[in-house]
PDB file of C-alpha atoms in Angstrom:
ATOM      1  CA  MET A   1      92.574 234.273 103.564  1.00 46.00           C
ATOM      2  CA  THR A   2      96.235 235.246 103.769  1.00 52.00           C
ATOM      3  CA  GLY A   3      96.717 232.819 106.641  1.00 54.00           C
ATOM      4  CA  PHE A   4      95.065 230.033 104.642  1.00 52.00           C
ATOM      5  CA  ALA A   5      97.268 230.727 101.610  1.00 54.00           C
ATOM      6  CA  SER A   6     100.381 230.848 103.767  1.00 58.00           C
ATOM      7  CA  THR A   7      99.500 227.531 105.400  1.00 53.00           C
ATOM      8  CA  PHE A   8      98.817 225.974 102.017  1.00 55.00           C
ATOM      9  CA  LEU A   9     102.131 227.080 100.523  1.00 57.00           C
ATOM     10  CA  ASN A  10     103.985 225.995 103.639  1.00 59.00           C
ATOM     11  CA  GLN A  11     102.523 222.493 103.605  1.00 56.00           C
ATOM     12  CA  PHE A  12     103.061 221.879  99.881  1.00 58.00           C
ATOM     13  CA  ALA A  13     106.322 223.735  99.217  1.00 56.00           C
ATOM     14  CA  TRP A  14     108.015 222.989 102.541  1.00 60.00           C
ATOM     15  CA  PRO A  15     108.132 219.174 102.107  1.00 66.00           C
ATOM     16  CA  TRP A  16     110.578 219.532  99.216  1.00 63.00           C
ATOM     17  CA  ALA A  17     113.111 221.013 101.637  1.00 68.00           C
ATOM     18  CA  GLN A  18     112.422 218.102 104.021  1.00 75.00           C
ATOM     19  CA  ARG A  19     112.380 215.402 101.343  1.00 77.00           C
ATOM     20  CA  ASN A  20     115.301 213.490 102.863  1.00 82.00           C
ATOM     21  CA  LEU A  21     113.590 213.343 106.248  1.00 82.00           C
ATOM     22  CA  ILE A  22     110.312 212.247 104.666  1.00 83.00           C
ATOM     23  CA  TRP A  23     112.128 209.567 102.675  1.00 84.00           C
ATOM     24  CA  GLN A  24     113.963 208.258 105.746  1.00 85.00           C
ATOM     25  CA  PHE A  25     110.762 207.984 107.774  1.00 83.00           C
ATOM     26  CA  ALA A  26     108.917 206.276 104.912  1.00 83.00           C
ATOM     27  CA  ARG A  27     111.795 203.845 104.383  1.00 83.00           C
ATOM     28  CA  ARG A  28     111.913 203.071 108.098  1.00 83.00           C
ATOM     29  CA  GLU A  29     108.170 202.343 108.130  1.00 81.00           C
ATOM     30  CA  VAL A  30     108.382 199.948 105.186  1.00 78.00           C
ATOM     31  CA  LEU A  31     111.433 198.072 106.479  1.00 75.00           C
ATOM     32  CA  GLY A  32     110.166 198.053 110.064  1.00 73.00           C
ATOM     33  CA  ARG A  33     106.908 196.486 109.009  1.00 72.00           C
ATOM     34  CA  TYR A  34     108.647 193.390 107.636  1.00 68.00           C
ATOM     35  CA  ARG A  35     111.675 193.250 109.922  1.00 68.00           C
ATOM     36  CA  GLY A  36     112.199 189.725 111.246  1.00 63.00           C
ATOM     37  CA  SER A  37     109.706 188.079 108.883  1.00 64.00           C
ATOM     38  CA  VAL A  38     110.762 185.210 106.628  1.00 61.00           C
ATOM     39  CA  LEU A  39     109.307 186.595 103.403  1.00 65.00           C
ATOM     40  CA  GLY A  40     110.135 190.226 104.146  1.00 64.00           C
ATOM     41  CA  VAL A  41     108.737 192.621 101.537  1.00 66.00           C
ATOM     42  CA  GLY A  42     107.432 189.553  99.710  1.00 71.00           C
ATOM     43  CA  TRP A  43     104.371 189.918 101.915  1.00 73.00           C
ATOM     44  CA  SER A  44     103.531 193.089  99.976  1.00 72.00           C
ATOM     45  CA  VAL A  45     103.019 190.851  96.921  1.00 73.00           C
ATOM     46  CA  LEU A  46     101.500 187.844  98.672  1.00 79.00           C
ATOM     47  CA  THR A  47      98.895 189.773 100.700  1.00 77.00           C
ATOM     48  CA  PRO A  48      97.013 191.464  97.812  1.00 73.00           C
ATOM     49  CA  MET A  49      97.171 188.276  95.736  1.00 75.00           C
ATOM     50  CA  ALA A  50      95.724 186.242  98.620  1.00 79.00           C
ATOM     51  CA  MET A  51      92.930 188.788  99.082  1.00 74.00           C
ATOM     52  CA  LEU A  52      92.263 188.729  95.359  1.00 70.00           C
ATOM     53  CA  ALA A  53      92.039 184.938  95.355  1.00 76.00           C
ATOM     54  CA  VAL A  54      89.562 184.919  98.249  1.00 78.00           C
ATOM     55  CA  TYR A  55      87.344 187.641  96.779  1.00 74.00           C
ATOM     56  CA  THR A  56      87.371 185.940  93.364  1.00 72.00           C
ATOM     57  CA  LEU A  57      86.454 182.599  94.936  1.00 78.00           C
ATOM     58  CA  VAL A  58      83.575 184.079  96.917  1.00 75.00           C
ATOM     59  CA  PHE A  59      82.069 186.393  94.314  1.00 71.00           C
ATOM     60  CA  ARG A  60      82.904 184.502  91.134  1.00 70.00           C
ATOM     61  CA  HIS A  61      82.366 180.880  92.160  1.00 72.00           C
ATOM     62  CA  ILE A  62      80.069 181.009  95.187  1.00 76.00           C
ATOM     63  CA  PHE A  63      77.848 183.968  94.282  1.00 68.00           C
ATOM     64  CA  LYS A  64      78.316 183.332  90.522  1.00 70.00           C
ATOM     65  CA  ALA A  65      78.967 187.015  89.909  1.00 68.00           C
ATOM     66  CA  LYS A  66      79.932 188.230  86.426  1.00 74.00           C
ATOM     67  CA  TRP A  67      81.633 191.460  85.457  1.00 77.00           C
ATOM     68  CA  PRO A  68      79.278 193.390  83.147  1.00 73.00           C
ATOM     69  CA  GLY A  69      80.554 194.279  79.723  1.00 68.00           C
ATOM     70  CA  VAL A  70      83.587 191.973  79.635  1.00 68.00           C
ATOM     71  CA  GLU A  71      84.235 188.450  78.466  1.00 64.00           C
ATOM     72  CA  ASP A  72      83.149 185.947  81.091  1.00 61.00           C
ATOM     73  CA  GLY A  73      86.162 184.435  82.805  1.00 61.00           C
ATOM     74  CA  ASN A  74      88.026 184.232  86.079  1.00 62.00           C
ATOM     75  CA  MET A  75      90.915 186.474  85.026  1.00 74.00           C
ATOM     76  CA  SER A  76      88.680 189.223  83.634  1.00 78.00           C
ATOM     77  CA  PHE A  77      86.746 189.298  86.879  1.00 80.00           C
ATOM     78  CA  ALA A  78      89.926 189.140  88.969  1.00 81.00           C
ATOM     79  CA  LEU A  79      91.699 191.964  87.115  1.00 84.00           C
ATOM     80  CA  ASN A  80      88.696 194.290  87.389  1.00 87.00           C
ATOM     81  CA  LEU A  81      88.381 193.454  91.063  1.00 86.00           C
ATOM     82  CA  PHE A  82      92.103 193.929  91.659  1.00 87.00           C
ATOM     83  CA  ALA A  83      91.996 197.426  90.127  1.00 90.00           C
ATOM     84  CA  GLY A  84      89.376 198.476  92.660  1.00 92.00           C
ATOM     85  CA  LEU A  85      91.177 196.863  95.583  1.00 89.00           C
ATOM     86  CA  LEU A  86      94.454 198.488  94.572  1.00 90.00           C
ATOM     87  CA  VAL A  87      93.122 202.020  94.994  1.00 94.00           C
ATOM     88  CA  PHE A  88      90.867 201.260  97.941  1.00 95.00           C
ATOM     89  CA  ASN A  89      93.573 199.465  99.951  1.00 91.00           C
ATOM     90  CA  TRP A  90      95.931 202.410  99.522  1.00 94.00           C
ATOM     91  CA  ALA A  91      93.349 204.797 100.947  1.00 95.00           C
ATOM     92  CA  ALA A  92      92.284 202.360 103.677  1.00 94.00           C
ATOM     93  CA  GLU A  93      95.844 201.657 104.845  1.00 92.00           C
ATOM     94  CA  PHE A  94      96.746 205.333 105.029  1.00 95.00           C
ATOM     95  CA  LEU A  95      93.520 206.663 106.541  1.00 96.00           C
ATOM     96  CA  SER A  96      93.205 203.865 109.108  1.00 94.00           C
ATOM     97  CA  ARG A  97      96.661 204.704 110.438  1.00 93.00           C
ATOM     98  CA  ALA A  98      96.325 208.489 110.210  1.00 94.00           C
ATOM     99  CA  PRO A  99      94.588 209.037 113.595  1.00 94.00           C
ATOM    100  CA  ARG A 100      97.562 207.393 115.358  1.00 92.00           C
ATOM    101  CA  LEU A 101     100.403 209.103 113.502  1.00 91.00           C
ATOM    102  CA  VAL A 102     101.036 211.650 116.248  1.00 90.00           C
ATOM    103  CA  THR A 103      99.949 209.647 119.290  1.00 90.00           C
ATOM    104  CA  GLU A 104     102.258 206.735 118.425  1.00 87.00           C
ATOM    105  CA  GLN A 105     105.312 208.985 118.635  1.00 84.00           C
ATOM    106  CA  PRO A 106     104.816 211.289 121.645  1.00 81.00           C
ATOM    107  CA  ASN A 107     108.557 211.909 122.020  1.00 82.00           C
ATOM    108  CA  LEU A 108     108.526 213.833 118.757  1.00 81.00           C
ATOM    109  CA  VAL A 109     105.939 216.159 120.295  1.00 80.00           C
ATOM    110  CA  THR A 110     107.057 216.576 123.892  1.00 76.00           C
ATOM    111  CA  LYS A 111     110.851 216.183 123.926  1.00 70.00           C
ATOM    112  CA  VAL A 112     112.231 217.466 120.623  1.00 66.00           C
ATOM    113  CA  VAL A 113     111.502 220.178 118.123  1.00 73.00           C
ATOM    114  CA  PHE A 114     110.288 218.172 115.163  1.00 78.00           C
ATOM    115  CA  PRO A 115     108.373 219.132 111.991  1.00 80.00           C
ATOM    116  CA  LEU A 116     105.268 217.036 112.617  1.00 84.00           C
ATOM    117  CA  GLN A 117     104.002 217.765 109.100  1.00 84.00           C
ATOM    118  CA  VAL A 118     106.440 215.055 108.002  1.00 86.00           C
ATOM    119  CA  LEU A 119     104.330 212.269 109.493  1.00 89.00           C
ATOM    120  CA  PRO A 120     101.368 212.255 107.033  1.00 91.00           C
ATOM    121  CA  TRP A 121     103.730 212.741 104.091  1.00 92.00           C
ATOM    122  CA  SER A 122     105.963 209.826 105.096  1.00 90.00           C
ATOM    123  CA  SER A 123     102.994 207.581 105.926  1.00 91.00           C
ATOM    124  CA  LEU A 124     101.418 208.274 102.540  1.00 93.00           C
ATOM    125  CA  LEU A 125     104.720 207.539 100.810  1.00 91.00           C
ATOM    126  CA  SER A 126     105.272 204.274 102.696  1.00 90.00           C
ATOM    127  CA  SER A 127     101.732 203.086 101.932  1.00 90.00           C
ATOM    128  CA  PHE A 128     102.293 203.967  98.277  1.00 92.00           C
ATOM    129  CA  PHE A 129     105.137 201.436  98.207  1.00 88.00           C
ATOM    130  CA  HIS A 130     102.564 198.669  98.483  1.00 85.00           C
ATOM    131  CA  VAL A 131     100.547 200.315  95.719  1.00 89.00           C
ATOM    132  CA  LEU A 132     103.558 200.183  93.409  1.00 89.00           C
ATOM    133  CA  VAL A 133     104.101 196.496  94.109  1.00 85.00           C
ATOM    134  CA  SER A 134     100.414 195.664  93.636  1.00 86.00           C
ATOM    135  CA  CYS A 135     100.271 197.798  90.495  1.00 88.00           C
ATOM    136  CA  ALA A 136     103.205 195.885  88.994  1.00 86.00           C
ATOM    137  CA  VAL A 137     101.396 192.590  89.662  1.00 83.00           C
ATOM    138  CA  TRP A 138      98.173 193.975  88.186  1.00 85.00           C
ATOM    139  CA  LEU A 139      99.886 195.311  85.054  1.00 86.00           C
ATOM    140  CA  ALA A 140     101.551 191.943  84.533  1.00 82.00           C
ATOM    141  CA  GLY A 141      98.090 190.372  84.629  1.00 80.00           C
ATOM    142  CA  CYS A 142      96.754 192.961  82.186  1.00 82.00           C
ATOM    143  CA  LEU A 143      99.662 192.231  79.865  1.00 82.00           C
ATOM    144  CA  LEU A 144      99.056 188.481  79.930  1.00 78.00           C
ATOM    145  CA  PHE A 145      95.254 188.342  80.013  1.00 73.00           C
ATOM    146  CA  GLY A 146      94.044 191.825  79.112  1.00 65.00           C
ATOM    147  CA  GLN A 147      94.602 194.304  76.313  1.00 64.00           C
ATOM    148  CA  GLY A 148      98.407 194.195  76.336  1.00 72.00           C
ATOM    149  CA  VAL A 149     100.562 197.328  76.444  1.00 77.00           C
ATOM    150  CA  HIS A 150      98.899 200.563  75.332  1.00 83.00           C
ATOM    151  CA  ALA A 151      99.964 204.183  75.242  1.00 87.00           C
ATOM    152  CA  SER A 152      97.278 204.855  77.848  1.00 88.00           C
ATOM    153  CA  TRP A 153      99.560 203.258  80.473  1.00 89.00           C
ATOM    154  CA  LEU A 154     101.469 206.548  80.455  1.00 92.00           C
ATOM    155  CA  ALA A 155      98.533 208.105  82.311  1.00 93.00           C
ATOM    156  CA  LEU A 156      98.881 205.788  85.320  1.00 93.00           C
ATOM    157  CA  PRO A 157     100.854 208.312  87.449  1.00 93.00           C
ATOM    158  CA  LEU A 158      98.085 210.870  86.949  1.00 95.00           C
ATOM    159  CA  VAL A 159      95.514 208.465  88.394  1.00 95.00           C
ATOM    160  CA  PHE A 160      97.353 208.235  91.698  1.00 96.00           C
ATOM    161  CA  LEU A 161      98.488 211.867  91.690  1.00 95.00           C
ATOM    162  CA  ALA A 162      94.859 213.018  91.438  1.00 96.00           C
ATOM    163  CA  LEU A 163      94.076 211.315  94.754  1.00 96.00           C
ATOM    164  CA  VAL A 164      97.138 212.553  96.685  1.00 95.00           C
ATOM    165  CA  PRO A 165      95.792 215.967  97.844  1.00 94.00           C
ATOM    166  CA  THR A 166      92.563 214.428  99.156  1.00 96.00           C
ATOM    167  CA  LEU A 167      94.420 211.742 101.103  1.00 96.00           C
ATOM    168  CA  LEU A 168      96.909 214.247 102.499  1.00 94.00           C
ATOM    169  CA  GLY A 169      94.145 216.597 103.585  1.00 94.00           C
ATOM    170  CA  LEU A 170      92.270 213.795 105.318  1.00 96.00           C
ATOM    171  CA  GLY A 171      95.550 212.567 106.811  1.00 95.00           C
ATOM    172  CA  TRP A 172      96.317 215.951 108.372  1.00 94.00           C
ATOM    173  CA  THR A 173      92.761 216.224 109.658  1.00 95.00           C
ATOM    174  CA  LEU A 174      92.607 212.736 111.161  1.00 96.00           C
ATOM    175  CA  SER A 175      96.094 212.872 112.685  1.00 94.00           C
ATOM    176  CA  ALA A 176      95.251 216.157 114.398  1.00 93.00           C
ATOM    177  CA  MET A 177      91.834 215.031 115.640  1.00 94.00           C
ATOM    178  CA  GLY A 178      93.218 211.651 116.689  1.00 93.00           C
ATOM    179  CA  VAL A 179      95.290 213.323 119.391  1.00 92.00           C
ATOM    180  CA  TYR A 180      92.157 214.615 121.115  1.00 92.00           C
ATOM    181  CA  PHE A 181      89.708 211.812 120.245  1.00 91.00           C
ATOM    182  CA  ARG A 182      91.364 208.432 120.770  1.00 89.00           C
ATOM    183  CA  ASP A 183      88.333 206.498 119.507  1.00 91.00           C
ATOM    184  CA  LEU A 184      88.766 208.043 116.079  1.00 93.00           C
ATOM    185  CA  GLY A 185      91.036 205.244 114.859  1.00 89.00           C
ATOM    186  CA  GLU A 186      88.390 202.605 115.552  1.00 92.00           C
ATOM    187  CA  MET A 187      85.725 204.759 113.932  1.00 94.00           C
ATOM    188  CA  VAL A 188      87.788 205.216 110.763  1.00 95.00           C
ATOM    189  CA  GLY A 189      88.435 201.460 110.550  1.00 91.00           C
ATOM    190  CA  LEU A 190      84.706 200.771 110.837  1.00 93.00           C
ATOM    191  CA  PHE A 191      83.895 203.438 108.262  1.00 94.00           C
ATOM    192  CA  MET A 192      86.411 202.084 105.750  1.00 94.00           C
ATOM    193  CA  GLY A 193      84.936 198.600 106.150  1.00 91.00           C
ATOM    194  CA  MET A 194      81.520 199.939 105.170  1.00 92.00           C
ATOM    195  CA  LEU A 195      82.938 202.158 102.433  1.00 93.00           C
ATOM    196  CA  LEU A 196      84.396 199.101 100.692  1.00 91.00           C
ATOM    197  CA  PHE A 197      80.889 198.062  99.630  1.00 89.00           C
ATOM    198  CA  LEU A 198      79.859 201.620  98.716  1.00 89.00           C
ATOM    199  CA  THR A 199      82.809 202.039  96.347  1.00 93.00           C
ATOM    200  CA  PRO A 200      82.846 200.525  92.826  1.00 93.00           C
ATOM    201  CA  VAL A 201      85.324 197.815  93.815  1.00 91.00           C
ATOM    202  CA  PHE A 202      83.101 194.777  93.269  1.00 86.00           C
ATOM    203  CA  PHE A 203      81.103 196.351  90.446  1.00 87.00           C
ATOM    204  CA  PRO A 204      81.566 198.950  87.679  1.00 88.00           C
ATOM    205  CA  LEU A 205      79.940 202.327  88.087  1.00 88.00           C
ATOM    206  CA  SER A 206      77.953 201.783  84.887  1.00 86.00           C
ATOM    207  CA  VAL A 207      75.696 199.098  86.406  1.00 86.00           C
ATOM    208  CA  LEU A 208      74.167 201.543  88.872  1.00 87.00           C
ATOM    209  CA  PRO A 209      71.064 203.610  88.057  1.00 87.00           C
ATOM    210  CA  ASP A 210      71.825 207.168  86.993  1.00 86.00           C
ATOM    211  CA  PHE A 211      70.666 208.717  90.269  1.00 85.00           C
ATOM    212  CA  LEU A 212      72.948 206.384  92.254  1.00 88.00           C
ATOM    213  CA  GLN A 213      75.900 207.045  89.957  1.00 88.00           C
ATOM    214  CA  VAL A 214      75.696 210.716  90.863  1.00 87.00           C
ATOM    215  CA  TRP A 215      75.976 209.927  94.576  1.00 89.00           C
ATOM    216  CA  VAL A 216      78.711 207.316  94.195  1.00 90.00           C
ATOM    217  CA  GLN A 217      80.797 209.779  92.190  1.00 90.00           C
ATOM    218  CA  PHE A 218      81.050 211.947  95.311  1.00 92.00           C
ATOM    219  CA  ASN A 219      83.277 209.180  96.648  1.00 94.00           C
ATOM    220  CA  PRO A 220      86.842 210.359  95.807  1.00 95.00           C
ATOM    221  CA  LEU A 221      87.934 206.766  95.164  1.00 96.00           C
ATOM    222  CA  THR A 222      85.448 206.259  92.334  1.00 95.00           C
ATOM    223  CA  THR A 223      87.251 208.310  89.675  1.00 95.00           C
ATOM    224  CA  PRO A 224      90.709 206.702  90.159  1.00 96.00           C
ATOM    225  CA  ILE A 225      89.251 203.185  90.197  1.00 96.00           C
ATOM    226  CA  GLU A 226      87.287 203.730  86.989  1.00 94.00           C
ATOM    227  CA  ALA A 227      90.309 205.413  85.373  1.00 95.00           C
ATOM    228  CA  LEU A 228      92.568 202.508  86.308  1.00 93.00           C
ATOM    229  CA  ARG A 229      90.235 200.017  84.655  1.00 92.00           C
ATOM    230  CA  GLN A 230      90.006 202.143  81.523  1.00 91.00           C
ATOM    231  CA  ILE A 231      93.787 202.334  81.239  1.00 91.00           C
ATOM    232  CA  GLY A 232      94.742 198.743  81.972  1.00 87.00           C
ATOM    233  CA  LEU A 233      91.748 196.667  80.900  1.00 85.00           C
ATOM    234  CA  MET A 234      90.226 198.702  78.071  1.00 86.00           C
ATOM    235  CA  GLY A 235      93.397 200.255  76.683  1.00 85.00           C
ATOM    236  CA  VAL A 236      91.833 203.732  76.493  1.00 90.00           C
ATOM    237  CA  TRP A 237      92.782 207.061  77.980  1.00 93.00           C
ATOM    238  CA  PRO A 238      91.024 207.949  81.247  1.00 93.00           C
ATOM    239  CA  ASN A 239      88.654 210.830  81.844  1.00 92.00           C
ATOM    240  CA  PHE A 240      91.240 213.586  82.339  1.00 95.00           C
ATOM    241  CA  SER A 241      88.630 216.186  83.252  1.00 95.00           C
ATOM    242  CA  GLY A 242      87.386 213.924  86.064  1.00 94.00           C
ATOM    243  CA  LEU A 243      90.926 213.425  87.379  1.00 96.00           C
ATOM    244  CA  LEU A 244      91.603 217.155  87.220  1.00 96.00           C
ATOM    245  CA  GLN A 245      88.375 217.905  89.062  1.00 96.00           C
ATOM    246  CA  LEU A 246      89.310 215.410  91.772  1.00 96.00           C
ATOM    247  CA  PHE A 247      92.759 216.979  92.073  1.00 96.00           C
ATOM    248  CA  LEU A 248      91.389 220.519  92.407  1.00 96.00           C
ATOM    249  CA  ILE A 249      88.780 219.495  94.987  1.00 95.00           C
ATOM    250  CA  GLY A 250      91.515 217.613  96.802  1.00 95.00           C
ATOM    251  CA  LEU A 251      93.574 220.798  97.013  1.00 92.00           C
ATOM    252  CA  GLY A 252      90.720 222.372  98.930  1.00 92.00           C
ATOM    253  CA  VAL A 253      90.556 219.380 101.272  1.00 94.00           C
ATOM    254  CA  ALA A 254      94.326 219.553 101.731  1.00 91.00           C
ATOM    255  CA  LEU A 255      94.202 223.274 102.475  1.00 90.00           C
ATOM    256  CA  PHE A 256      91.624 222.747 105.190  1.00 92.00           C
ATOM    257  CA  GLY A 257      93.513 219.777 106.636  1.00 92.00           C
ATOM    258  CA  ALA A 258      96.794 221.699 106.703  1.00 88.00           C
ATOM    259  CA  TRP A 259      95.139 224.660 108.412  1.00 88.00           C
ATOM    260  CA  LEU A 260      93.446 222.440 111.009  1.00 92.00           C
ATOM    261  CA  PHE A 261      96.701 220.599 111.729  1.00 91.00           C
ATOM    262  CA  GLU A 262      98.597 223.844 112.282  1.00 86.00           C
ATOM    263  CA  LYS A 263      95.889 225.198 114.581  1.00 89.00           C
ATOM    264  CA  SER A 264      95.627 221.952 116.572  1.00 88.00           C
ATOM    265  CA  ARG A 265      99.322 221.138 117.033  1.00 85.00           C
ATOM    266  CA  LYS A 266      99.721 223.869 119.655  1.00 83.00           C
ATOM    267  CA  GLY A 267      97.844 221.669 122.113  1.00 83.00           C
ATOM    268  CA  PHE A 268      99.457 218.331 121.252  1.00 85.00           C
ATOM    269  CA  ALA A 269     102.046 218.478 124.012  1.00 78.00           C
ATOM    270  CA  ASP A 270      99.408 219.227 126.658  1.00 79.00           C
ATOM    271  CA  VAL A 271      97.311 216.217 125.670  1.00 78.00           C
ATOM    272  CA  LEU A 272     100.165 213.750 125.204  1.00 69.00           C
TER     273      LEU A 272
END
């Protein structure tokens, strides 16, 4: 247990000492992604809005879907849908890339002494940049077509913070396993594609039967998505106990992921 505690403290206290390195890597990832493009970081705004438009067209106008419990209208449907996509896309972008974090940069493993723990931290931070941009667009929509500004908006950071330990733990796990199992990246991409329709993105949790709600709530993305809709579209405070529970469970996931990463990294150089 001492080894587990030591690993946990190292992974969560150590990054503060390496914050400049983490920031530089995250900044390089964001700028490198749009280097040479005409719109640059404007794609981070255009992409989620284009996805939102397509999903709204398909579900609202082709399938004639309505969002339960809200006034019928395109913007109400779109804003509820966008809230789900905002959280899901953050997780999908980070987790889909996680298995390749180490294998894409073999020189950091074989030729230099480098703190590899930086990679999941910086990747999570760079993917969160797109969340911030999308969240600004979504809040603007809530302001214009939703409930307006409410004190509950102050709880927005807690929604994303509650999910951080879970994502980090999965990131450490997948990046370590991805070195040894190269098919893992394709498997994660396939899994996230299926998970999109098993997460309350296109529907609220309340429309499911009680026995299904219990199972869907095991999905760590469910609580943040529901909390985001409560804050922005209903103007009420989220379920703080649910967010706290997610955060505490996430700490356990992060502890396991950190331990597995530390145990596995000894063989990275041999494989790469």
